[in-house]
XYZ file of C-alpha atoms in Angstrom:
263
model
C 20.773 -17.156 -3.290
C 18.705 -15.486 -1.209
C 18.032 -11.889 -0.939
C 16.855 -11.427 2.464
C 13.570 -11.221 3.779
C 10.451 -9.579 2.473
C 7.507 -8.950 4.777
C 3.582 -8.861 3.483
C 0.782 -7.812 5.158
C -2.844 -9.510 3.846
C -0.555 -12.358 2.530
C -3.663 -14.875 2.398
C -5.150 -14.226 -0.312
C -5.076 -11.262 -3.404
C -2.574 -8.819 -4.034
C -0.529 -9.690 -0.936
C -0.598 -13.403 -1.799
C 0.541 -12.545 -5.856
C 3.151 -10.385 -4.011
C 4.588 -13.071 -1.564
C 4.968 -15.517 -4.739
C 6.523 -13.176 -7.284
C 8.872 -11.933 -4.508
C 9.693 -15.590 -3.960
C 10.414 -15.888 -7.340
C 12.558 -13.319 -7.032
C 15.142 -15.235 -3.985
C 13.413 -12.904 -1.130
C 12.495 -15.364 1.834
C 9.213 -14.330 3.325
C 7.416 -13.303 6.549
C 3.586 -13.487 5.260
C 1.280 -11.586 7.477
C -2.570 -12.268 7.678
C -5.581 -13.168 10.183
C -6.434 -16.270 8.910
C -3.474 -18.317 9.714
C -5.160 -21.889 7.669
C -4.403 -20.088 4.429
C -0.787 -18.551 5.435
C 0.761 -22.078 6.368
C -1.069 -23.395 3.022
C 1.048 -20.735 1.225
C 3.765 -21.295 3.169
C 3.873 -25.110 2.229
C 3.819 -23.821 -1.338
C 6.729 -21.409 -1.369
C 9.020 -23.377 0.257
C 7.982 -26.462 -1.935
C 8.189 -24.071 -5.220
C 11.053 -21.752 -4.482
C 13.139 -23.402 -1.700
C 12.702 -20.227 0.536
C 12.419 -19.717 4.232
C 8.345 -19.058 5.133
C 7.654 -17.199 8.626
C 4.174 -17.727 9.355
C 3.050 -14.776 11.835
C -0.934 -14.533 12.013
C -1.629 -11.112 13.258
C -4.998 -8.976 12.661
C -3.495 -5.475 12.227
C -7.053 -4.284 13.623
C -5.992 -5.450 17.368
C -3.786 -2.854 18.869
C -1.625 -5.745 20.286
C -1.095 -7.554 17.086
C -0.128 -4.523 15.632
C 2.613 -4.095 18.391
C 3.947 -7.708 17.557
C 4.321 -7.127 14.324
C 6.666 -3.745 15.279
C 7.953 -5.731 17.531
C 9.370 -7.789 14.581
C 10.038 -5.094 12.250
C 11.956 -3.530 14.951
C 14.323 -6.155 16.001
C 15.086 -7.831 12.583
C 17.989 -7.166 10.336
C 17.408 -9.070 7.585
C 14.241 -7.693 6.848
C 14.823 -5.872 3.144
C 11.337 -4.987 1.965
C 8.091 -4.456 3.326
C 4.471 -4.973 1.345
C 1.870 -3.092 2.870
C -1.231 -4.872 1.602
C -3.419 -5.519 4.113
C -6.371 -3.452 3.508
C -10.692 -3.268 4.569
C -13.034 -1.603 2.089
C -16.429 -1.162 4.125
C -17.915 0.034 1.171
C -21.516 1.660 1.289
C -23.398 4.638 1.533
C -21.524 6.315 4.990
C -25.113 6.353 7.011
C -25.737 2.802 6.413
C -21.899 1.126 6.911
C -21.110 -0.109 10.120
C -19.299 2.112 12.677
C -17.053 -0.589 13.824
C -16.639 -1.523 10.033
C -15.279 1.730 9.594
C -13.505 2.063 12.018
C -11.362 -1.186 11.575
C -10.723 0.092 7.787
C -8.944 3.596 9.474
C -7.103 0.478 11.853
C -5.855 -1.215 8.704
C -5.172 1.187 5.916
C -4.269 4.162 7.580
C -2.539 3.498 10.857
C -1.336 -0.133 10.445
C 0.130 0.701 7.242
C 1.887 4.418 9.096
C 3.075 2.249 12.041
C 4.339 -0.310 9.947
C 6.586 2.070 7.962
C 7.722 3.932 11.123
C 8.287 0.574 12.748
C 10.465 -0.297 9.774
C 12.299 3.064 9.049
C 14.814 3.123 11.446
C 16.476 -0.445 10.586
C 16.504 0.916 6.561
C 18.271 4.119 7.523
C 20.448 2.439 9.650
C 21.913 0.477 7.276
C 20.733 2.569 3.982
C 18.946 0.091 2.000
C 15.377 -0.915 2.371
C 12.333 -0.936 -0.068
C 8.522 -0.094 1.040
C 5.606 -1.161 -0.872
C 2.241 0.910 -0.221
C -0.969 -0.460 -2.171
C -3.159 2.410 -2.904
C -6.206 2.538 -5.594
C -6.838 5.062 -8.146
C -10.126 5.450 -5.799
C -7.593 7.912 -4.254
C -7.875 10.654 -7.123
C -11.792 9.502 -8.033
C -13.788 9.916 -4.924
C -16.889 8.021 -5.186
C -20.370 7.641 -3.781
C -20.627 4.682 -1.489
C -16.448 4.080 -0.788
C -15.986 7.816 1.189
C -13.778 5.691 4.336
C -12.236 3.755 1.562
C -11.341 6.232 -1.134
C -10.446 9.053 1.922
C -7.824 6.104 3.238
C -6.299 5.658 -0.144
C -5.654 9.660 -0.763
C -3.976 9.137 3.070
C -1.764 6.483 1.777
C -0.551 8.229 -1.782
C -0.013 11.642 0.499
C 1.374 9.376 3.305
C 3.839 7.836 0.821
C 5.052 10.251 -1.509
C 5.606 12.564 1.341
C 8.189 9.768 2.635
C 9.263 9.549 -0.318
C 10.877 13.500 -0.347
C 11.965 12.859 3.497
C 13.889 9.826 2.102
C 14.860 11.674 -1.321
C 19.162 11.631 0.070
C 18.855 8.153 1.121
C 19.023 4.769 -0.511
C 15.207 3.965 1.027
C 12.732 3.399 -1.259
C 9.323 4.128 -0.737
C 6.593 2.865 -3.632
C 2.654 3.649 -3.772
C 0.961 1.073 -6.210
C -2.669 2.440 -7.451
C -4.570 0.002 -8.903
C -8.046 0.303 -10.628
C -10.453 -2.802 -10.064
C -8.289 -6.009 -9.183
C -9.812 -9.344 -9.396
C -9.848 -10.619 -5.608
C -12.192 -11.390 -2.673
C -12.346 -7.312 -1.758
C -16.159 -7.871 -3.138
C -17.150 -10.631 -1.553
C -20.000 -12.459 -2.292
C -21.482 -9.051 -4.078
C -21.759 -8.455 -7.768
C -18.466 -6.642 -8.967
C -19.561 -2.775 -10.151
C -17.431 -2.797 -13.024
C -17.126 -4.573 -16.310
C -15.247 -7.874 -16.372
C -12.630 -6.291 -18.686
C -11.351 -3.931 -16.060
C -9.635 -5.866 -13.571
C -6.403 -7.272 -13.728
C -5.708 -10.237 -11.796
C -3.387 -10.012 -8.656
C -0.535 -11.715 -10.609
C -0.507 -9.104 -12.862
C -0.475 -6.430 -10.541
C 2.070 -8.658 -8.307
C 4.395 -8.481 -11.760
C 3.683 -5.036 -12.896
C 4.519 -3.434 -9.638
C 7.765 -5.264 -8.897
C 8.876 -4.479 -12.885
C 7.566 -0.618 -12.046
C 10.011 -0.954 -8.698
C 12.938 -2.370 -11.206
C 12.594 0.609 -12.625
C 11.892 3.164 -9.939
C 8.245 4.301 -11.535
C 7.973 5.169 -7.593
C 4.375 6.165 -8.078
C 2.999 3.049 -10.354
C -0.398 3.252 -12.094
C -0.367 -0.451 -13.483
C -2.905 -0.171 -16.262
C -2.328 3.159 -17.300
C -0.505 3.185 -20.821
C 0.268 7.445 -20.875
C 2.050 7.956 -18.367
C 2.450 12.133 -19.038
C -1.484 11.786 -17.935
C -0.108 11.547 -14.680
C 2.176 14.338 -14.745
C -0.509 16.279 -16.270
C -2.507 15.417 -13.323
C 0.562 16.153 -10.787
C 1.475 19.391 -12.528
C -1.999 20.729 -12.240
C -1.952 19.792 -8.464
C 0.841 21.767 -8.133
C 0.145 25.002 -10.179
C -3.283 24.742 -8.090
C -1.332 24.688 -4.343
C 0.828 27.286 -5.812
C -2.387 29.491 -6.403
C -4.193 28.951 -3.519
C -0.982 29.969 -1.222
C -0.362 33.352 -2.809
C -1.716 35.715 -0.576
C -3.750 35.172 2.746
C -6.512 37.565 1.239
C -9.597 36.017 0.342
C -10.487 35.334 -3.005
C -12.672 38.544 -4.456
C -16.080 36.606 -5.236
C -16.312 36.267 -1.778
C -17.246 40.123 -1.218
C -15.048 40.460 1.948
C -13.153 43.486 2.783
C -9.248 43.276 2.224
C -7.197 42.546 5.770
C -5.186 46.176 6.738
């Protein structure tokens, strides 16, 4: 029986295509979002073939302002729509100087205001009726800034801040909002270039797909797929907290900086 719908962005290939098949495993018919609309109707073909489910094919490049407003459009107006997979996602890695401006400024496009809209668009449907799931792919990037991924890694600490402050506006409803941080996943976000990291590091898209739906089961609302101690993260979360709680004491500056107390 089917479950309703599920909606993912950057369907055509990756995470968002390991998370339109294990979602179709799991009796959600699909609405599978991505630019190159070839590889959607191929996947398409498949799921309904494999899983007897409903496909909507909508090719939309969440770049273009206008595609973008479709896709709201959508979210808007549907009712059946149960969860939504924000995937989609640009790296333009590089050192900042040399990366293209437009480069850049399609990544802010995708993984920062695509993904906001996108959860605004879909909001008011899942409080209406009190039930509705939201999938945010992050990176561990977020907490690790690194040389030569600043737009990338400053996107992904938008989207864990993004979501987990949804998460506390949603705390008395039944919405559920879910960041997923990966480390290195193995996928076409590299292109044709040489991989930085050790084979053994990534996890393939299925796994991810998998561990971040069995995470969701059991509403690990902020999932870190491959780490195995968990308290590391509240370790980490506690000392962001102790640190805001510091830094918000007094509106005196600090006394290494040799200024004269306020009267």
């Amino acid at each position: 029986m089917s479950k309703g719908f599920a909606l993912v962005t950057g369907a055509s290939s990756g995470i968002g295509k390991a998370y339109a098949e294990s979602l179709a495993a799991r009796g959600y018919n699909l609405i599978i979002v991505a630019r190159r609309e070839d590889r959607l109707q191929e996947l398409a073909g498949v799921l309904r073939d494999k899983y007897k489910r409903q496909v909507i094919v909508h090719p939309a490049d969440l770049a273009n302002h206008d595609d973008l407003l479709g896709l709201e459009k959508l979210l808007r107006e549907r009712e059946d729509v149960e969860i939504l997979v924000n995937n989609a996602g640009l790296g333009a890695v590089g050192p900042l100087a040399s990366v293209s401006p437009d480069k850049l400024e399609n990544l802010v496009k995708v993984n920062i205001i695509a993904l906001t809209r996108l959860c605004q668009a879909a909001l008011p449907g899942f409080l209406a009726r009190d039930r509705g799931t939201i999938v945010n792919i992050g990176s561990v990037i977020a907490i690790y800034p690194s040389s030569g991924a600043a737009g990338y890694s400053g996107s992904k600490a938008y989207v864990i801040n993004f979501t987990r402050s949804l998460q506390a506006e949603l705390a008395k409803t039944n919405v559920v909002v879910q960041v997923i941080m990966p480390g290195p996943v193995l996928s076409e976000f590299f292109g044709d270039r040489l991989p930085p990291f050790p084979a053994e590091l990534f996890m393939s898209t299925e796994q991810l797909a998998e561990a971040g739906l069995a995470a969701l089961d059991q509403r690990e609302l902020i999932c870190f797929p491959t780490l195995y101690e968990p308290q590391l993260w509240t370790a980490f979360d506690d000392a962001r907290r102790a640190l805001m709680k510091a830094a918000s004491l007094t509106g005196t500056p600090a006394p290494r900086f040799g200024l004269a107390e306020r009267k």
